[in-house]
Short mmCIF file of N, CA, C and O in Angstrom, two decimals:
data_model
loop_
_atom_site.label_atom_id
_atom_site.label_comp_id
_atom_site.label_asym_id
_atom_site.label_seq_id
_atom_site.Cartn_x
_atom_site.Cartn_y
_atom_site.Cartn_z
N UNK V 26 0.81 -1.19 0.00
CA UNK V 26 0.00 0.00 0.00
C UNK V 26 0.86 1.26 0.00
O UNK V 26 0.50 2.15 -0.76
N UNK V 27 1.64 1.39 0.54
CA UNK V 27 2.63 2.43 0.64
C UNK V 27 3.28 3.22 -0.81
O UNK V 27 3.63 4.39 -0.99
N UNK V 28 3.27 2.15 -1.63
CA UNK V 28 3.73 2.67 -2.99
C UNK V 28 2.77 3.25 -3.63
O UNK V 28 2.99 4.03 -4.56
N UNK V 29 1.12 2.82 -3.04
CA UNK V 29 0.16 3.76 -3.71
C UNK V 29 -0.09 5.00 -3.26
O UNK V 29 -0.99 5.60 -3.85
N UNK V 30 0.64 5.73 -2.11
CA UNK V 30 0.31 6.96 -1.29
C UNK V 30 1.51 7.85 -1.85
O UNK V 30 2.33 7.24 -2.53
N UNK V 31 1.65 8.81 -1.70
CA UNK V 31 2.59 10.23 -2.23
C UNK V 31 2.10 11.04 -1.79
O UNK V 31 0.90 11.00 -1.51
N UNK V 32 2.76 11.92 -1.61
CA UNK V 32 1.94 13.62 -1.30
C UNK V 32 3.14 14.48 -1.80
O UNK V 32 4.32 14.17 -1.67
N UNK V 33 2.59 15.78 -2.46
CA UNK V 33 3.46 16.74 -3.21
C UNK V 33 3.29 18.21 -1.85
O UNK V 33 2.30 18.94 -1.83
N UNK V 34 4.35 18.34 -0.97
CA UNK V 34 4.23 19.27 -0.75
C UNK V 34 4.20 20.87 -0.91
O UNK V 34 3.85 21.67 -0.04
N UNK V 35 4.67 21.16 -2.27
CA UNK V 35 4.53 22.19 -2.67
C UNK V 35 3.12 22.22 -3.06
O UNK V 35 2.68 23.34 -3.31
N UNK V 36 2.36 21.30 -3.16
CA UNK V 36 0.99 21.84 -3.61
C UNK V 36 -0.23 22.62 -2.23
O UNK V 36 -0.47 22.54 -1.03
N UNK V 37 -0.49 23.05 -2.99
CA UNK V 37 -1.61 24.29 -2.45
C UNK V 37 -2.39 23.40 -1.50
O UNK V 37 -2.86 24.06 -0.57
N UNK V 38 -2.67 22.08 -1.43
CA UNK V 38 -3.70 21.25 -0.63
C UNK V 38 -2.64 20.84 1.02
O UNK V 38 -1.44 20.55 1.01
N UNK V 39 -3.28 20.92 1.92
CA UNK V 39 -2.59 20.58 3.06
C UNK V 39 -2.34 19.07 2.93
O UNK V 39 -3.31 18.37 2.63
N UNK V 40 -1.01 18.42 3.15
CA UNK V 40 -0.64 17.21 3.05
C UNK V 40 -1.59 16.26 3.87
O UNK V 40 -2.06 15.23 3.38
N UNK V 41 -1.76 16.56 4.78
CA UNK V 41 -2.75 15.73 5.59
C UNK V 41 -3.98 15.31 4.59
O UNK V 41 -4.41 14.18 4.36
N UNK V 42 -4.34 16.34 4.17
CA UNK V 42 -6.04 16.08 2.72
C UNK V 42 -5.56 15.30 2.30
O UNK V 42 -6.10 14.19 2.38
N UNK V 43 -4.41 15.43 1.67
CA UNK V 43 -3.71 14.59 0.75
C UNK V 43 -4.15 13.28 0.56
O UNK V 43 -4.87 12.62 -0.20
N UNK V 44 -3.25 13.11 1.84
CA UNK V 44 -3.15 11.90 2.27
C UNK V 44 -4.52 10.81 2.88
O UNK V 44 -4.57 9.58 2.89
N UNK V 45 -5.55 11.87 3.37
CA UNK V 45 -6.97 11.25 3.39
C UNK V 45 -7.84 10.91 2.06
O UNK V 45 -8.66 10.00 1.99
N UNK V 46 -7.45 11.93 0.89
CA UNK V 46 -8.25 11.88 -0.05
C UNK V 46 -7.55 10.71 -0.90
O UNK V 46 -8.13 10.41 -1.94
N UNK V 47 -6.30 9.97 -0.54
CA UNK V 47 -5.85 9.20 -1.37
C UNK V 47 -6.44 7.81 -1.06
O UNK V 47 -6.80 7.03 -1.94
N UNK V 48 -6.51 7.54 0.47
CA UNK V 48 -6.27 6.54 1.50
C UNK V 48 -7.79 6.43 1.12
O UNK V 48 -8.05 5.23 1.02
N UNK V 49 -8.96 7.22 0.86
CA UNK V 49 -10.49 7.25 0.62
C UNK V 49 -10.58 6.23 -0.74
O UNK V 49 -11.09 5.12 -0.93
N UNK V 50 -9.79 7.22 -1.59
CA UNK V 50 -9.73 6.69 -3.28
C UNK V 50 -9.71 5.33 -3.36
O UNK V 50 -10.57 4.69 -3.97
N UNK V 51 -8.22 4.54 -2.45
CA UNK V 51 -8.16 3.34 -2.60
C UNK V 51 -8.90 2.38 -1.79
O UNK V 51 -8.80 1.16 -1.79
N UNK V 52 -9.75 3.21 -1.01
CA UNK V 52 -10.87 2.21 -0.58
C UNK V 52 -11.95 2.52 -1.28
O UNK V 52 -12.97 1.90 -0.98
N UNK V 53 -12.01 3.25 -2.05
CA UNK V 53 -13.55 3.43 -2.97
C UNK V 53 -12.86 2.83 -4.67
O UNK V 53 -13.36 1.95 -5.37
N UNK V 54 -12.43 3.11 -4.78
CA UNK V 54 -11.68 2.36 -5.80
C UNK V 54 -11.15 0.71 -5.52
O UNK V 54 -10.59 0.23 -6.51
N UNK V 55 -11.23 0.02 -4.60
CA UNK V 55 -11.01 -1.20 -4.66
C UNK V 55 -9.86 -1.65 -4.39
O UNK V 55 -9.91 -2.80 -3.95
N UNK V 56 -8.61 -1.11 -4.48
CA UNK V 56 -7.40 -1.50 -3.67
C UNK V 56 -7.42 -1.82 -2.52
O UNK V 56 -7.13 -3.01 -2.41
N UNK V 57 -7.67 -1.21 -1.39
CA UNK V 57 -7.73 -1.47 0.07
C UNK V 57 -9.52 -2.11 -0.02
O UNK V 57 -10.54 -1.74 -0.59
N UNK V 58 -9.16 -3.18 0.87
CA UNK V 58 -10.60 -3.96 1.27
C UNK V 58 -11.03 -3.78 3.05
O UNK V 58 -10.42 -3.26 3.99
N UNK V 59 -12.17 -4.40 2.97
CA UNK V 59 -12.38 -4.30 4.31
C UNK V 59 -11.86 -5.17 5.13
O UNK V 59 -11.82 -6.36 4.83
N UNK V 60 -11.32 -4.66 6.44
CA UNK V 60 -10.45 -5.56 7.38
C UNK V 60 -8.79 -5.04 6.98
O UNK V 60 -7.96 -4.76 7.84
N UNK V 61 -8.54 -5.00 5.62
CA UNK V 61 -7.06 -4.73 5.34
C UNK V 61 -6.29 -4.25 6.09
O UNK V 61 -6.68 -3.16 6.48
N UNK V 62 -5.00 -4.65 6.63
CA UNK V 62 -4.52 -3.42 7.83
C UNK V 62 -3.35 -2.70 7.12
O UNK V 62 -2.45 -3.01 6.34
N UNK V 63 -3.88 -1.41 7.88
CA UNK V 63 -2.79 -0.37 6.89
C UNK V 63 -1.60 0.07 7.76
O UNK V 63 -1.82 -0.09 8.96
N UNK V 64 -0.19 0.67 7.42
CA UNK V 64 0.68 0.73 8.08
C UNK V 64 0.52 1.60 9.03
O UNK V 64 -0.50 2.29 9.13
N UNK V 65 1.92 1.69 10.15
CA UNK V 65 1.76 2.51 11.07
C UNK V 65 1.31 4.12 10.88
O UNK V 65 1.13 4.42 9.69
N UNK V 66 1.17 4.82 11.51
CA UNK V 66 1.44 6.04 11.30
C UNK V 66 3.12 6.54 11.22
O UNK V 66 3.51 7.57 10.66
N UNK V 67 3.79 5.77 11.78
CA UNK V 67 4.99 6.16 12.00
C UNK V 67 5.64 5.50 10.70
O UNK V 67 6.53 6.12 10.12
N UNK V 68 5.32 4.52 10.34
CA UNK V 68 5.52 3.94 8.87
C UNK V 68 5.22 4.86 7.69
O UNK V 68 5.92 5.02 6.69
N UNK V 69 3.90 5.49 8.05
CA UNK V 69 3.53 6.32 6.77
C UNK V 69 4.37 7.61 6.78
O UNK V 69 4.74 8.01 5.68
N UNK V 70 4.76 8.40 7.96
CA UNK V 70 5.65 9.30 8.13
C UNK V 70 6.62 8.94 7.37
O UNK V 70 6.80 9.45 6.26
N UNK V 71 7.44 7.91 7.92
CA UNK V 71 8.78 7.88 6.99
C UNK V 71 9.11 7.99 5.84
O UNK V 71 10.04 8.59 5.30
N UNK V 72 7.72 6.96 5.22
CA UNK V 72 7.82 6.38 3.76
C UNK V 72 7.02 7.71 2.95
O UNK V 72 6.83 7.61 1.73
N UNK V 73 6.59 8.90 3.68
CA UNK V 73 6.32 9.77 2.74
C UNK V 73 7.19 11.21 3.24
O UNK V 73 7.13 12.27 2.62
N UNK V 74 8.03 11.00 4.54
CA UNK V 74 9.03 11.98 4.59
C UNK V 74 8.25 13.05 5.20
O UNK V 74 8.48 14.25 5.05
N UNK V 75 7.39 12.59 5.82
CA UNK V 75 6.28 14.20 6.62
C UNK V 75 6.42 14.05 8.22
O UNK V 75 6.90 13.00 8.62
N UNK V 76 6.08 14.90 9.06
CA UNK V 76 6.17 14.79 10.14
C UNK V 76 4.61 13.75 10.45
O UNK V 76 3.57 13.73 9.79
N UNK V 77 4.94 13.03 11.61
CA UNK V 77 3.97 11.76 12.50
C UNK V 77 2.72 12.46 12.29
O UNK V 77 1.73 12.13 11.63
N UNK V 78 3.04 13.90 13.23
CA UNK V 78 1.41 14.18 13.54
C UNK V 78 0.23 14.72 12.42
O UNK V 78 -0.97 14.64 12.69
N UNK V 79 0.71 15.27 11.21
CA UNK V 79 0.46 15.04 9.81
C UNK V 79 -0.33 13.73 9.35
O UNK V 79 -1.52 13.59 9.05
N UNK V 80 0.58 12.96 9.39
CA UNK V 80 -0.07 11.47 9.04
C UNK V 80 -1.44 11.05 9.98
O UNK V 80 -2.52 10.63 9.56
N UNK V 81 -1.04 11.32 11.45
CA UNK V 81 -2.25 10.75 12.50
C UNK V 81 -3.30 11.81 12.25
O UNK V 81 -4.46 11.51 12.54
N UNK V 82 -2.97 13.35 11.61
CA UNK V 82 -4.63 14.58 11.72
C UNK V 82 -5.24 13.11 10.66
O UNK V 82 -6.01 12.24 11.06
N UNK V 83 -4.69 13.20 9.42
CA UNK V 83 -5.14 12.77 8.29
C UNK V 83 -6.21 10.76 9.00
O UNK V 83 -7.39 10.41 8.97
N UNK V 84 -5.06 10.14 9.44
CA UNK V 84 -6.00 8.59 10.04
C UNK V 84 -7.03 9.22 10.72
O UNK V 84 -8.04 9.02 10.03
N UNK V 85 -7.46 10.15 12.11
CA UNK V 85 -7.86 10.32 13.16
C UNK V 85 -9.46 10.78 12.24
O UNK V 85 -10.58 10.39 12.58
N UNK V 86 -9.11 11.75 10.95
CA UNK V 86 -10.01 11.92 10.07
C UNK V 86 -11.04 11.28 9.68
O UNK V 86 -12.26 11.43 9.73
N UNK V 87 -9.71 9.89 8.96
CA UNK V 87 -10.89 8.07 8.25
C UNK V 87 -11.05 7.67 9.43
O UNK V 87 -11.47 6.52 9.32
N UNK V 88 -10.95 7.95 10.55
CA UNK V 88 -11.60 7.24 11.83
C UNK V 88 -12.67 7.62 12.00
O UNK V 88 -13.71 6.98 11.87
N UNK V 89 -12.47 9.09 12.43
CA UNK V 89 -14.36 9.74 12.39
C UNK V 89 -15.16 9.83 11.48
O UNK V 89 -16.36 9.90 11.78
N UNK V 90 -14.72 9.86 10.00
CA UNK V 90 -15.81 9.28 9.17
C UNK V 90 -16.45 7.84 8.90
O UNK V 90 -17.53 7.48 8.42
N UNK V 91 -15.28 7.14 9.45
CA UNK V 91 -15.83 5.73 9.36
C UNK V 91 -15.08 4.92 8.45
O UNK V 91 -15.49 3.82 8.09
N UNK V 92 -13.81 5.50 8.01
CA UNK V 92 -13.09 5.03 6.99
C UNK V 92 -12.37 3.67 7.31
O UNK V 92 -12.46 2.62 6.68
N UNK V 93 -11.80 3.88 8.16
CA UNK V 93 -10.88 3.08 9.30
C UNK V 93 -11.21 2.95 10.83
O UNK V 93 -12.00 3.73 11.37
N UNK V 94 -10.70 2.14 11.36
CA UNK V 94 -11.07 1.51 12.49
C UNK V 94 -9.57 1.46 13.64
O UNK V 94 -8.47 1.01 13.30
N UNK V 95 -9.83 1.93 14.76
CA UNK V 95 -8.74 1.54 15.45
C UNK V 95 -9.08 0.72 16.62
O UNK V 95 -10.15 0.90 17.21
N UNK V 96 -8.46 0.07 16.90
CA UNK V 96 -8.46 -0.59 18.50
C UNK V 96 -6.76 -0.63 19.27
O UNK V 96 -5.64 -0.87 18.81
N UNK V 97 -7.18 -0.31 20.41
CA UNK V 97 -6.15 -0.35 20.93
C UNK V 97 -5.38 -1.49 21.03
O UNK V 97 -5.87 -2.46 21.61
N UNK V 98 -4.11 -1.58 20.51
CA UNK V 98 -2.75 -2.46 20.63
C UNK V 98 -2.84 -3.49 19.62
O UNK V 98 -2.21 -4.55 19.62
N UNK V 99 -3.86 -3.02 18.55
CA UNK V 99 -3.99 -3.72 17.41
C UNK V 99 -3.97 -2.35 16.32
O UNK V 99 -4.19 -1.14 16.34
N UNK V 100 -3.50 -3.51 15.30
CA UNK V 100 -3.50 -1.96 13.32
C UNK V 100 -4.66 -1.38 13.16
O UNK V 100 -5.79 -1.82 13.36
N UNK V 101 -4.26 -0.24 12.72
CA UNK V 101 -5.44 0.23 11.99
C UNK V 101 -5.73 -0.67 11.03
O UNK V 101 -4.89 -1.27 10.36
N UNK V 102 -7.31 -0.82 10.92
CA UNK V 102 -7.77 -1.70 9.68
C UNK V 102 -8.87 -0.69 8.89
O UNK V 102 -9.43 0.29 9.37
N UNK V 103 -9.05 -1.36 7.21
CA UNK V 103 -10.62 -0.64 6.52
C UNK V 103 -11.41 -1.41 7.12
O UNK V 103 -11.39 -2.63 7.18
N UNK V 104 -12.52 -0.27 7.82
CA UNK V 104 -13.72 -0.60 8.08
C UNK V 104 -14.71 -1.66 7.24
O UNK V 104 -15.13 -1.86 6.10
N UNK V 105 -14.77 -2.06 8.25
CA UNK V 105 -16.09 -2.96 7.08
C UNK V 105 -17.02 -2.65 7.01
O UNK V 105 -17.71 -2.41 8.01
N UNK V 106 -17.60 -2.48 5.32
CA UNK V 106 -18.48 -1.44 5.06
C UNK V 106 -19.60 -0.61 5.70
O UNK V 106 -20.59 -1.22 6.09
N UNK V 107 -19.54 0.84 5.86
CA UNK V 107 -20.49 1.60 6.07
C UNK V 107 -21.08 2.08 5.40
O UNK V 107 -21.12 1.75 4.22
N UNK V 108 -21.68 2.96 5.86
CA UNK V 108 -22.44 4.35 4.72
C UNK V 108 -21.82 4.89 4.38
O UNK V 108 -22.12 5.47 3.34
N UNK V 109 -20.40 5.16 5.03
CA UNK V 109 -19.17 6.42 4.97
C UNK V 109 -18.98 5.58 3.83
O UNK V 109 -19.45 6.04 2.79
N UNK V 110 -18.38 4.40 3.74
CA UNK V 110 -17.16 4.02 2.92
C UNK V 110 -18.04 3.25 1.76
O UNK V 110 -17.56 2.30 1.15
N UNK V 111 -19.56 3.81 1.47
CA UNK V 111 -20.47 3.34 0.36
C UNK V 111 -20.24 4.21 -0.84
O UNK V 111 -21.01 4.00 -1.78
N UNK V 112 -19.49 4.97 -0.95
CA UNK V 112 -19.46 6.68 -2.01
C UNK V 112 -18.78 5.79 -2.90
O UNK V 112 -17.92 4.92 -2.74
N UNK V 113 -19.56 6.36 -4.17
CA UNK V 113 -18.83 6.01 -5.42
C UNK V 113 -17.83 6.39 -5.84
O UNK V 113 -17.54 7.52 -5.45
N UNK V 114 -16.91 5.78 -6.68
CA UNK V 114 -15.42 6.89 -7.42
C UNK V 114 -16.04 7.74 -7.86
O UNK V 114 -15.58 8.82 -7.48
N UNK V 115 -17.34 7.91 -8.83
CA UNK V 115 -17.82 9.17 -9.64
C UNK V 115 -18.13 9.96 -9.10
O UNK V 115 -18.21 11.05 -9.66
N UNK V 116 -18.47 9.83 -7.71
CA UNK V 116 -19.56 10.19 -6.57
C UNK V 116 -18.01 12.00 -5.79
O UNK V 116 -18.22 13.20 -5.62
N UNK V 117 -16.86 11.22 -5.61
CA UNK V 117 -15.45 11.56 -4.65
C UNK V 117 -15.04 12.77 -6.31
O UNK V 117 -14.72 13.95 -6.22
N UNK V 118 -15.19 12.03 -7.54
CA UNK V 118 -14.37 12.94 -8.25
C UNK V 118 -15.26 14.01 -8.82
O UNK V 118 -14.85 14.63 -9.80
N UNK V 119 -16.69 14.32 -8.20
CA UNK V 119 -17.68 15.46 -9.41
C UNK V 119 -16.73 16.66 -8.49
O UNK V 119 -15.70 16.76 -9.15
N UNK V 120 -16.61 17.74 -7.12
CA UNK V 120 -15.71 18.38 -7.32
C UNK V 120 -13.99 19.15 -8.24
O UNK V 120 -13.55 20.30 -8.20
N UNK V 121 -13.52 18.08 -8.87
CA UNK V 121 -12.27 17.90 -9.27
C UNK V 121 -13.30 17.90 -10.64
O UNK V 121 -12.96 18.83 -11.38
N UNK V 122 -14.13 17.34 -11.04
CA UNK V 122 -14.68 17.26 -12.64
C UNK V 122 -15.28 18.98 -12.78
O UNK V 122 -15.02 19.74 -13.72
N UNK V 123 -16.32 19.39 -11.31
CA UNK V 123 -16.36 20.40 -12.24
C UNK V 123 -15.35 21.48 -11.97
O UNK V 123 -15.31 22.33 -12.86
N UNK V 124 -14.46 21.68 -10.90
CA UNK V 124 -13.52 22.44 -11.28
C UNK V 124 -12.84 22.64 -12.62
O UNK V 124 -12.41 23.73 -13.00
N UNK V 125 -12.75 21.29 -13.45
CA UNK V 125 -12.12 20.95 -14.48
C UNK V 125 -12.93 21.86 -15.64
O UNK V 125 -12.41 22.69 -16.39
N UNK V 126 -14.25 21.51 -15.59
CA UNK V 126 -14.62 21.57 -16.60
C UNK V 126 -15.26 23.36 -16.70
O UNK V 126 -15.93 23.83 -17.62
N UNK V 127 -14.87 23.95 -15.65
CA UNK V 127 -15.24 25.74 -15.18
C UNK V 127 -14.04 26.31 -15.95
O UNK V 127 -14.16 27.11 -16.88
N UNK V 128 -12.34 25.64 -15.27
CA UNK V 128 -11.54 26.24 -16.50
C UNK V 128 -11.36 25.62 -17.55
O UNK V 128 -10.32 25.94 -18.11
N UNK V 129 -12.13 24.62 -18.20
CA UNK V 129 -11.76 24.47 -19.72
C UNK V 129 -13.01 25.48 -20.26
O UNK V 129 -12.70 25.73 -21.43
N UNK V 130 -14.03 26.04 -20.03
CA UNK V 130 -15.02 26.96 -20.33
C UNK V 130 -13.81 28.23 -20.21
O UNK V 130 -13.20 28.88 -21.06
N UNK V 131 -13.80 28.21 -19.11
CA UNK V 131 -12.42 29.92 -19.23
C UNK V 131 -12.19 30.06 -20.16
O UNK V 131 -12.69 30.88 -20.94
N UNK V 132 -10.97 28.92 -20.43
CA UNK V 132 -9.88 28.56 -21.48
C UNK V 132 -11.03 28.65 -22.34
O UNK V 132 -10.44 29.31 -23.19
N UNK V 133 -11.77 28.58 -22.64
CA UNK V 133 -11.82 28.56 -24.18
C UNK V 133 -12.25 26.71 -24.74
O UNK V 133 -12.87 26.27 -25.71
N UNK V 134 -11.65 26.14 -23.70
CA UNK V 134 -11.52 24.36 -24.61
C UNK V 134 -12.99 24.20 -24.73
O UNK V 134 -13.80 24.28 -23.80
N UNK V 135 -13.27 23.94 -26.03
CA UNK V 135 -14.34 23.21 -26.00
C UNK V 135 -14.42 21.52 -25.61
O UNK V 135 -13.41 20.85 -25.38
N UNK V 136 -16.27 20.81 -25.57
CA UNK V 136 -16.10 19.52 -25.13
C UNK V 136 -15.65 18.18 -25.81
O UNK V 136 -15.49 17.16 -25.14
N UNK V 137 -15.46 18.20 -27.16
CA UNK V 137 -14.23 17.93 -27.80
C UNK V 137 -13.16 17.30 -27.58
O UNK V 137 -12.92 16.10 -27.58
N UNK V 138 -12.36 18.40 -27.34
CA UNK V 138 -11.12 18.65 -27.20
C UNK V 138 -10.55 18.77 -25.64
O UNK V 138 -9.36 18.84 -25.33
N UNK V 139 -11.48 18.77 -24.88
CA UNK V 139 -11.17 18.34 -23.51
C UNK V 139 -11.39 17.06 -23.49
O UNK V 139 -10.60 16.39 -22.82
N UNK V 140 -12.78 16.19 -24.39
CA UNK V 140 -12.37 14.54 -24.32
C UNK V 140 -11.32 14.32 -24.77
O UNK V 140 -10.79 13.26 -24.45
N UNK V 141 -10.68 15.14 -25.58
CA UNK V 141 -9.41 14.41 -26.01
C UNK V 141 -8.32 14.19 -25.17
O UNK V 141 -7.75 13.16 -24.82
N UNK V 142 -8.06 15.88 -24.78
CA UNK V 142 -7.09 15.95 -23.83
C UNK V 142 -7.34 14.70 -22.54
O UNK V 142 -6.33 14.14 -22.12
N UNK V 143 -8.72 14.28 -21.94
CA UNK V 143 -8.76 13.74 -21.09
C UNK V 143 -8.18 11.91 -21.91
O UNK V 143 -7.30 11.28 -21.34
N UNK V 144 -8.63 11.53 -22.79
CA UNK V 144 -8.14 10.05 -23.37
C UNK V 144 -6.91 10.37 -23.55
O UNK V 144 -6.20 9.37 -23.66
N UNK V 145 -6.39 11.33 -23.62
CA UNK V 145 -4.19 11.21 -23.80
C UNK V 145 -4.24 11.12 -22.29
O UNK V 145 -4.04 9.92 -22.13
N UNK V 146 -4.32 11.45 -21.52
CA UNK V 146 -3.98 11.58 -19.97
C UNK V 146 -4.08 10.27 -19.40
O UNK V 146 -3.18 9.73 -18.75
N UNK V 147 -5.71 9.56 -19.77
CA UNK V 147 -6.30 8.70 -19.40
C UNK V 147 -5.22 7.18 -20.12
O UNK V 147 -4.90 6.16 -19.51
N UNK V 148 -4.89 7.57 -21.62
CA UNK V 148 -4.02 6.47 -22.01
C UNK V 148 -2.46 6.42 -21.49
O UNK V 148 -1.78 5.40 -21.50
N UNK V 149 -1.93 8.02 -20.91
CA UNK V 149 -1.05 7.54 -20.65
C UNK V 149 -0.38 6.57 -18.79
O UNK V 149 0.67 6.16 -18.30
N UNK V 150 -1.71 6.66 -18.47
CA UNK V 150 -1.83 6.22 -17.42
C UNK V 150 -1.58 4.47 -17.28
O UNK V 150 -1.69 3.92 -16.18
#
């Protein structure tokens, strides 16, 4: 799991979001299952080079929504399914779609040529 998490700190989003909105993705997206146990906090610190308490705002987060589960002197695990952790991928990305699609209206792009741009992005993935 660790190789699927990153965070860019020069970006404008507080690393902690980051790191919740990723840890969401791959449980709404199907990577992480329910029960799965995810690494330490002190694990995720290292392996993304941020300070501890960063990593724990971001878990303490999927805890109170229901994302994750803690018990004491045992891993964090994914919850097994709630209402929280019922949201669709299409459901997590309409923010980010219509931001997208407010500046390709700016710009000028028509819908076109933003499918396009989106299938080069999408293929080079």
């Amino acid at each position: 799991m660790l190789e699927l998490l990153n965070v860019n700190p020069s970006s404008g989003e507080p690393i902690y979001r980051q790191l919740h909105d990723q840890i969401v993705r791959l449980i709404v997206g199907g990577q992480l299952h329910p029960e799965d146990v995810l690494p330490s906090v002190r694990q995720l610190a290292e392996h993304l080079a941020v300070n501890p308490m960063t990593v724990s705002r971001a878990m303490q987060q999927l805890v109170d929504q229901g994302w994750i589960e803690r018990r004491r002197g045992q891993p964090s695990r994914v919850a097994a399914r709630t209402s929280a952790n019922n949201a669709s991928g299409s459901s997590l990305l309409a923010p980010q779609l219509s931001a997208l699609v407010e500046q390709a209206q700016q710009l000028g792009v028509d819908y076109d040529e933003l499918q396009q741009l989106l299938k080069q992005f999408w293929d080079k993935k």
